[in-house]
């Protein structure tokens, strides 16, 4: 099984979450870390599943300069694709993740697990949930 791990991290918190996803899948699947600017519509079909990670930015939106443009460009390819979503935030209540989840459902993506969010750095509970989410991709 081949899984794409596509994430953006500004502070390192979402990167720590991506590390947890990758660690949980080690020895169970082939995981390829891909920077959002290198992920495109042309390669979505090359993966059995995708783990997307992005923190909340501004007024609870996906990162606007790199991640959002990439995600918008691949949405048409998500129909029937198994995915998970994760990310961190510093303020607000997780609205960005709820909106992102709804977008993915409207795109026809199969959300294998509830999105995983944490405020600031991931704690032990978030890390355990990330491992569960990663396993749900298998």
XYZ file of N, CA, C and O in Angstrom:
552
model
N 0.848 -1.179 0.000
C 0.000 0.000 0.000
C 0.888 1.236 0.000
O 1.870 1.310 0.726
N 0.501 2.232 -0.798
C 1.285 3.457 -0.941
C 0.442 4.643 -0.450
O -0.662 4.875 -0.945
N 0.984 5.364 0.528
C 0.268 6.488 1.137
C 1.067 7.772 0.980
O 2.261 7.809 1.283
N 0.399 8.818 0.513
C 1.013 10.146 0.436
C 0.764 10.876 1.744
O -0.351 10.865 2.272
N 1.800 11.500 2.271
C 1.703 12.316 3.483
C 2.019 13.738 3.058
O 3.176 14.088 2.827
N 0.972 14.527 2.880
C 1.090 15.876 2.334
C 0.697 16.861 3.426
O -0.438 16.842 3.908
N 1.636 17.720 3.830
C 1.323 18.630 4.923
C 2.109 19.932 4.793
O 3.124 20.010 4.120
N 1.588 20.942 5.481
C 2.256 22.225 5.624
C 2.386 22.483 7.121
O 1.454 22.212 7.873
N 3.531 22.988 7.528
C 3.724 23.332 8.939
C 4.530 24.608 9.034
O 5.625 24.698 8.469
N 3.989 25.586 9.722
C 4.695 26.841 9.908
C 5.503 26.881 11.197
O 6.584 27.453 11.244
N 4.986 26.251 12.239
C 5.637 26.322 13.555
C 6.281 25.013 13.984
O 6.979 24.971 14.989
N 5.999 23.946 13.252
C 6.510 22.628 13.624
C 5.466 21.756 14.297
O 5.675 20.551 14.427
N 4.339 22.329 14.714
C 3.306 21.530 15.383
C 2.651 20.530 14.429
O 2.475 19.357 14.765
N 2.294 20.981 13.239
C 1.682 20.072 12.273
C 2.719 19.085 11.745
O 2.395 17.933 11.456
N 3.963 19.490 11.681
C 5.021 18.559 11.287
C 5.165 17.436 12.318
O 5.347 16.262 11.963
N 5.056 17.775 13.600
C 5.103 16.748 14.650
C 3.943 15.772 14.482
O 4.090 14.560 14.705
N 2.795 16.286 14.069
C 1.643 15.426 13.816
C 1.910 14.514 12.615
O 1.588 13.329 12.636
N 2.536 15.069 11.575
C 2.892 14.272 10.398
C 3.879 13.172 10.774
O 3.774 12.038 10.292
N 4.826 13.501 11.650
C 5.782 12.492 12.131
C 5.046 11.335 12.804
O 5.393 10.169 12.601
N 4.030 11.653 13.598
C 3.260 10.616 14.298
C 2.525 9.717 13.305
O 2.473 8.496 13.486
N 1.976 10.314 12.260
C 1.291 9.533 11.227
C 2.295 8.605 10.542
O 2.054 7.405 10.386
N 3.430 9.156 10.158
C 4.447 8.351 9.481
C 4.952 7.222 10.381
O 5.084 6.078 9.945
N 5.207 7.526 11.640
C 5.690 6.508 12.579
C 4.675 5.381 12.759
O 5.040 4.210 12.854
N 3.396 5.736 12.805
C 2.355 4.723 12.983
C 2.260 3.793 11.783
O 1.864 2.632 11.923
N 2.640 4.280 10.612
C 2.535 3.484 9.391
C 3.817 2.739 9.037
O 3.824 1.922 8.112
N 4.863 3.016 9.788
C 6.153 2.396 9.498
C 6.048 0.869 9.531
O 5.518 0.291 10.481
N 6.524 0.238 8.467
C 6.478 -1.210 8.367
C 5.139 -1.766 7.921
O 5.007 -2.962 7.702
N 4.130 -0.901 7.800
C 2.788 -1.334 7.393
C 2.437 -0.876 5.981
O 1.584 -1.459 5.327
N 3.067 0.221 5.547
C 2.766 0.799 4.238
C 3.980 1.597 3.767
O 4.835 1.972 4.570
N 4.002 1.867 2.481
C 5.029 2.745 1.917
C 4.494 4.166 2.035
O 3.457 4.495 1.454
N 5.177 4.991 2.817
C 4.732 6.369 3.039
C 5.701 7.316 2.346
O 6.907 7.224 2.529
N 5.148 8.213 1.566
C 5.957 9.209 0.873
C 5.553 10.601 1.344
O 4.418 11.021 1.158
N 6.501 11.295 1.992
C 6.265 12.683 2.398
C 6.391 13.569 1.173
O 7.381 13.485 0.450
N 5.396 14.423 0.991
C 5.394 15.292 -0.179
C 5.035 16.707 0.254
O 4.013 16.916 0.913
N 5.852 17.665 -0.118
C 5.546 19.071 0.166
C 4.336 19.474 -0.673
O 4.189 19.014 -1.813
N 3.460 20.302 -0.136
C 2.245 20.662 -0.882
C 2.539 21.234 -2.269
O 1.814 20.952 -3.219
N 3.605 22.002 -2.375
C 3.917 22.595 -3.678
C 4.369 21.557 -4.707
O 4.408 21.830 -5.902
N 4.664 20.338 -4.252
C 5.078 19.268 -5.161
C 3.975 18.240 -5.415
O 4.178 17.292 -6.169
N 2.825 18.409 -4.784
C 1.722 17.463 -4.934
C 0.739 18.033 -5.942
O 0.362 19.200 -5.851
N 0.320 17.206 -6.899
C -0.567 17.713 -7.946
C -1.643 16.703 -8.306
O -1.574 15.523 -7.942
N -2.592 17.190 -9.046
C -3.686 16.388 -9.558
C -3.161 15.157 -10.308
O -3.747 14.087 -10.242
N -2.037 15.316 -10.987
C -1.470 14.248 -11.814
C -0.996 13.047 -10.996
O -0.919 11.938 -11.523
N -0.684 13.242 -9.718
C -0.131 12.137 -8.918
C -1.104 11.548 -7.905
O -0.804 10.524 -7.290
N -2.259 12.162 -7.716
C -3.223 11.670 -6.723
C -3.515 10.190 -6.939
O -3.533 9.397 -5.994
N -3.716 9.787 -8.180
C -4.052 8.409 -8.493
C -2.935 7.412 -8.226
O -3.169 6.201 -8.215
N -1.723 7.901 -7.980
C -0.581 7.026 -7.702
C -0.598 6.480 -6.279
O 0.222 5.629 -5.938
N -1.501 6.990 -5.453
C -1.532 6.626 -4.041
C -2.844 5.933 -3.683
O -3.906 6.301 -4.180
N -2.735 4.958 -2.790
C -3.924 4.257 -2.311
C -4.699 5.098 -1.306
O -5.911 4.941 -1.155
N -3.990 5.965 -0.593
C -4.604 6.821 0.424
C -3.718 8.053 0.613
O -2.545 8.046 0.226
N -4.304 9.085 1.216
C -3.574 10.337 1.433
C -3.849 10.842 2.840
O -5.001 10.893 3.285
N -2.787 11.248 3.536
C -2.897 11.923 4.832
C -2.567 13.391 4.580
O -1.457 13.713 4.145
N -3.533 14.262 4.815
C -3.351 15.703 4.619
C -3.237 16.393 5.971
O -4.067 16.168 6.850
N -2.237 17.257 6.124
C -2.086 18.028 7.345
C -1.888 19.503 7.052
O -1.078 19.859 6.200
N -2.651 20.334 7.743
C -2.521 21.780 7.564
C -3.031 22.485 8.816
O -4.102 22.146 9.326
N -2.275 23.462 9.313
C -2.745 24.216 10.474
C -3.788 25.256 10.073
O -3.941 25.581 8.896
N -4.484 25.768 11.072
C -5.384 26.896 10.864
C -4.539 28.150 10.711
O -3.552 28.335 11.418
N -4.927 29.000 9.788
C -4.232 30.254 9.571
C -5.248 31.387 9.607
O -6.440 31.167 9.386
N -4.771 32.578 9.840
C -5.628 33.758 9.783
C -6.917 33.565 10.546
O -6.913 33.277 11.725
N -8.017 33.724 9.835
C -9.329 33.573 10.457
C -9.846 32.156 10.237
O -10.894 31.945 9.629
N -9.087 31.190 10.744
C -9.428 29.772 10.665
C -9.669 29.316 9.225
O -10.758 28.893 8.860
N -8.616 29.415 8.428
C -8.621 28.900 7.066
C -7.352 28.081 6.864
O -6.409 28.162 7.655
N -7.335 27.270 5.798
C -6.124 26.552 5.441
C -5.036 27.554 5.061
O -5.338 28.653 4.592
N -3.794 27.174 5.228
C -2.666 28.044 4.850
C -2.882 28.487 3.404
O -3.083 27.662 2.512
N -2.843 29.792 3.172
C -3.331 30.376 1.922
C -2.336 30.466 0.777
O -2.754 30.524 -0.380
N -1.054 30.474 1.043
C -0.080 30.686 -0.028
C 0.355 29.406 -0.730
O 0.640 29.415 -1.921
N 0.442 28.311 -0.001
C 0.947 27.061 -0.562
C -0.102 25.947 -0.496
O -0.424 25.333 -1.507
N -0.648 25.700 0.689
C -1.527 24.543 0.856
C -2.878 24.719 0.167
O -3.324 23.834 -0.570
N -3.549 25.829 0.393
C -4.878 26.043 -0.194
C -4.847 25.964 -1.723
O -5.689 25.272 -2.313
N -3.896 26.629 -2.397
C -3.874 26.498 -3.865
C -3.680 25.052 -4.331
O -4.335 24.609 -5.282
N -2.791 24.314 -3.655
C -2.588 22.913 -4.011
C -3.868 22.133 -3.788
O -4.322 21.390 -4.668
N -4.494 22.312 -2.619
C -5.676 21.525 -2.299
C -6.808 21.826 -3.279
O -7.472 20.906 -3.769
N -7.009 23.081 -3.602
C -8.052 23.451 -4.571
C -7.806 22.784 -5.921
O -8.748 22.369 -6.593
N -6.543 22.673 -6.307
C -6.209 22.117 -7.614
C -6.407 20.600 -7.699
O -6.515 20.052 -8.789
N -6.450 19.906 -6.556
C -6.587 18.443 -6.586
C -7.967 17.953 -6.158
O -8.241 16.756 -6.229
N -8.832 18.856 -5.733
C -10.138 18.436 -5.204
C -10.923 17.549 -6.165
O -11.594 16.622 -5.734
N -10.828 17.810 -7.455
C -11.571 17.012 -8.430
C -11.081 15.572 -8.499
O -11.763 14.717 -9.056
N -9.909 15.293 -7.944
C -9.343 13.938 -7.975
C -9.586 13.153 -6.699
O -9.118 12.022 -6.580
N -10.291 13.733 -5.726
C -10.470 13.071 -4.435
C -11.659 12.122 -4.364
O -11.790 11.377 -3.392
N -12.504 12.115 -5.368
C -13.687 11.258 -5.341
C -13.272 9.797 -5.196
O -12.511 9.269 -6.000
N -13.735 9.155 -4.125
C -13.431 7.760 -3.865
C -12.077 7.508 -3.229
O -11.725 6.362 -2.953
N -11.304 8.562 -2.959
C -9.961 8.419 -2.377
C -10.066 8.405 -0.856
O -10.725 9.239 -0.251
N -9.406 7.444 -0.225
C -9.392 7.337 1.241
C -8.381 8.353 1.776
O -7.227 8.379 1.341
N -8.823 9.193 2.724
C -7.963 10.248 3.265
C -8.155 10.386 4.783
O -9.150 9.913 5.332
N -7.193 11.040 5.397
C -7.346 11.555 6.762
C -6.900 13.005 6.752
O -6.116 13.419 5.888
N -7.393 13.775 7.710
C -7.053 15.191 7.869
C -6.537 15.422 9.278
O -7.069 14.861 10.241
N -5.511 16.276 9.395
C -4.997 16.629 10.713
C -4.392 18.026 10.657
O -4.051 18.526 9.589
N -4.296 18.656 11.826
C -3.676 19.975 11.901
C -3.788 20.584 13.282
O -4.525 20.104 14.131
N -3.026 21.639 13.465
C -2.998 22.333 14.748
C -3.529 23.754 14.576
O -3.622 24.275 13.473
N -3.866 24.348 15.711
C -4.360 25.729 15.698
C -3.914 26.424 16.971
O -3.569 25.777 17.958
N -3.922 27.750 16.932
C -3.507 28.512 18.097
C -4.655 29.259 18.748
O -4.563 29.681 19.885
N -5.735 29.437 18.033
C -6.895 30.160 18.529
C -8.123 29.621 17.808
O -8.005 28.821 16.898
N -9.279 30.077 18.206
C -10.505 29.632 17.562
C -11.000 28.318 18.147
O -10.587 27.891 19.225
N -11.885 27.665 17.387
C -12.509 26.447 17.907
C -12.467 25.280 16.935
O -13.173 24.293 17.116
N -11.650 25.366 15.907
C -11.545 24.275 14.947
C -12.427 24.432 13.724
O -12.594 23.485 12.960
N -12.970 25.619 13.527
C -13.853 25.856 12.387
C -13.177 25.506 11.065
O -13.801 24.931 10.173
N -11.879 25.811 10.932
C -11.170 25.523 9.681
C -11.227 24.031 9.361
O -11.398 23.650 8.204
N -11.120 23.189 10.370
C -11.136 21.751 10.130
C -12.533 21.275 9.770
O -12.702 20.425 8.889
N -13.546 21.803 10.429
C -14.925 21.429 10.086
C -15.234 21.806 8.632
O -15.831 21.025 7.896
N -14.806 22.997 8.226
C -15.020 23.444 6.848
C -14.262 22.563 5.858
O -14.784 22.203 4.797
N -13.016 22.218 6.204
C -12.194 21.385 5.344
C -12.803 19.985 5.210
O -12.865 19.420 4.115
N -13.272 19.451 6.319
C -13.907 18.132 6.294
C -15.126 18.141 5.380
O -15.329 17.213 4.578
N -15.947 19.172 5.470
C -17.134 19.276 4.620
C -16.748 19.384 3.150
O -17.411 18.796 2.287
N -15.699 20.132 2.852
C -15.215 20.225 1.469
C -14.835 18.850 0.947
O -15.170 18.484 -0.177
N -14.099 18.096 1.760
C -13.635 16.772 1.344
C -14.810 15.835 1.103
O -14.820 15.073 0.130
N -15.811 15.894 1.971
C -17.002 15.066 1.783
C -17.713 15.458 0.493
O -18.151 14.584 -0.263
N -17.827 16.749 0.226
C -18.465 17.224 -1.003
C -17.674 16.796 -2.238
O -18.254 16.570 -3.309
N -16.373 16.636 -2.088
C -15.509 16.184 -3.188
C -15.615 14.681 -3.420
O -15.042 14.162 -4.374
N -16.284 13.972 -2.515
C -16.439 12.533 -2.650
C -15.324 11.729 -2.014
O -15.240 10.510 -2.193
N -14.453 12.392 -1.247
C -13.376 11.686 -0.550
C -13.968 10.800 0.539
O -15.032 11.092 1.083
N -13.264 9.730 0.847
C -13.671 8.823 1.917
C -12.826 9.167 3.143
O -11.623 8.884 3.168
N -13.445 9.794 4.127
C -12.714 10.122 5.348
C -12.629 8.871 6.207
O -13.644 8.411 6.735
N -11.436 8.333 6.314
C -11.224 7.068 7.009
C -11.307 7.204 8.528
O -11.480 6.214 9.229
N -11.188 8.419 9.030
C -11.188 8.680 10.473
C -11.624 10.116 10.674
O -11.450 10.963 9.797
N -12.175 10.416 11.843
C -12.481 11.812 12.159
C -11.195 12.626 12.118
O -10.126 12.125 12.500
N -11.269 13.885 11.665
C -10.068 14.719 11.653
C -9.452 14.827 13.050
O -10.162 14.784 14.055
N -8.136 14.982 13.082
C -7.419 15.115 14.347
C -6.875 16.541 14.428
O -6.119 16.975 13.555
N -7.288 17.258 15.474
C -6.780 18.612 15.685
C -6.230 18.738 17.100
O -6.607 17.982 17.996
N -5.332 19.681 17.257
C -4.818 19.977 18.595
C -4.476 21.453 18.660
O -4.176 22.080 17.656
N -4.570 21.997 19.855
C -4.193 23.387 20.057
C -2.709 23.422 20.383
O -2.250 22.760 21.313
N -1.975 24.163 19.546
C -0.517 24.269 19.641
C 0.124 22.898 19.413
O -0.283 22.179 18.521
N 1.101 22.508 20.231
C 1.811 21.243 20.037
C 0.924 20.057 20.407
O 0.154 20.137 21.358
N 1.044 18.956 19.659
C 0.232 17.787 19.980
C 0.634 17.156 21.310
O 1.823 17.017 21.600
N -0.368 16.803 22.123
C -0.115 16.123 23.393
C -0.222 14.612 23.174
O -0.423 14.144 22.050
N -0.089 13.851 24.241
C -0.125 12.394 24.133
C -1.454 11.891 23.560
O -1.477 10.945 22.768
N -2.548 12.521 23.940
C -3.866 12.105 23.437
C -3.958 12.324 21.927
O -4.457 11.464 21.192
N -3.463 13.465 21.449
C -3.472 13.741 20.004
C -2.581 12.756 19.264
O -2.934 12.271 18.187
N -1.420 12.433 19.839
C -0.510 11.486 19.194
C -1.155 10.099 19.087
O -1.028 9.436 18.055
N -1.871 9.679 20.119
C -2.554 8.384 20.074
C -3.657 8.394 19.019
O -3.847 7.420 18.277
N -4.387 9.508 18.939
C -5.448 9.627 17.941
C -4.881 9.641 16.531
O -5.461 9.080 15.599
N -3.728 10.268 16.355
C -3.067 10.276 15.050
C -2.673 8.862 14.621
O -2.784 8.500 13.444
N -2.199 8.061 15.572
C -1.844 6.673 15.262
C -3.084 5.896 14.807
O -3.029 5.125 13.837
N -4.212 6.118 15.483
C -5.480 5.476 15.077
C -5.893 5.921 13.688
O -6.325 5.116 12.862
N -5.786 7.225 13.439
C -6.153 7.772 12.141
C -5.274 7.173 11.045
O -5.769 6.782 9.982
N -3.980 7.083 11.315
C -3.053 6.511 10.330
C -3.434 5.072 10.026
O -3.494 4.667 8.857
N -3.712 4.290 11.049
C -4.086 2.885 10.860
C -5.378 2.735 10.057
O -5.569 1.740 9.357
N -6.240 3.723 10.148
C -7.513 3.643 9.420
C -7.317 3.758 7.903
O -8.223 3.425 7.132
N -6.145 4.217 7.481
C -5.854 4.307 6.061
C -5.513 2.959 5.441
O -5.553 2.790 4.228
N -5.152 2.017 6.277
C -4.700 0.693 5.787
C -5.851 -0.173 5.306
O -6.957 -0.051 5.723
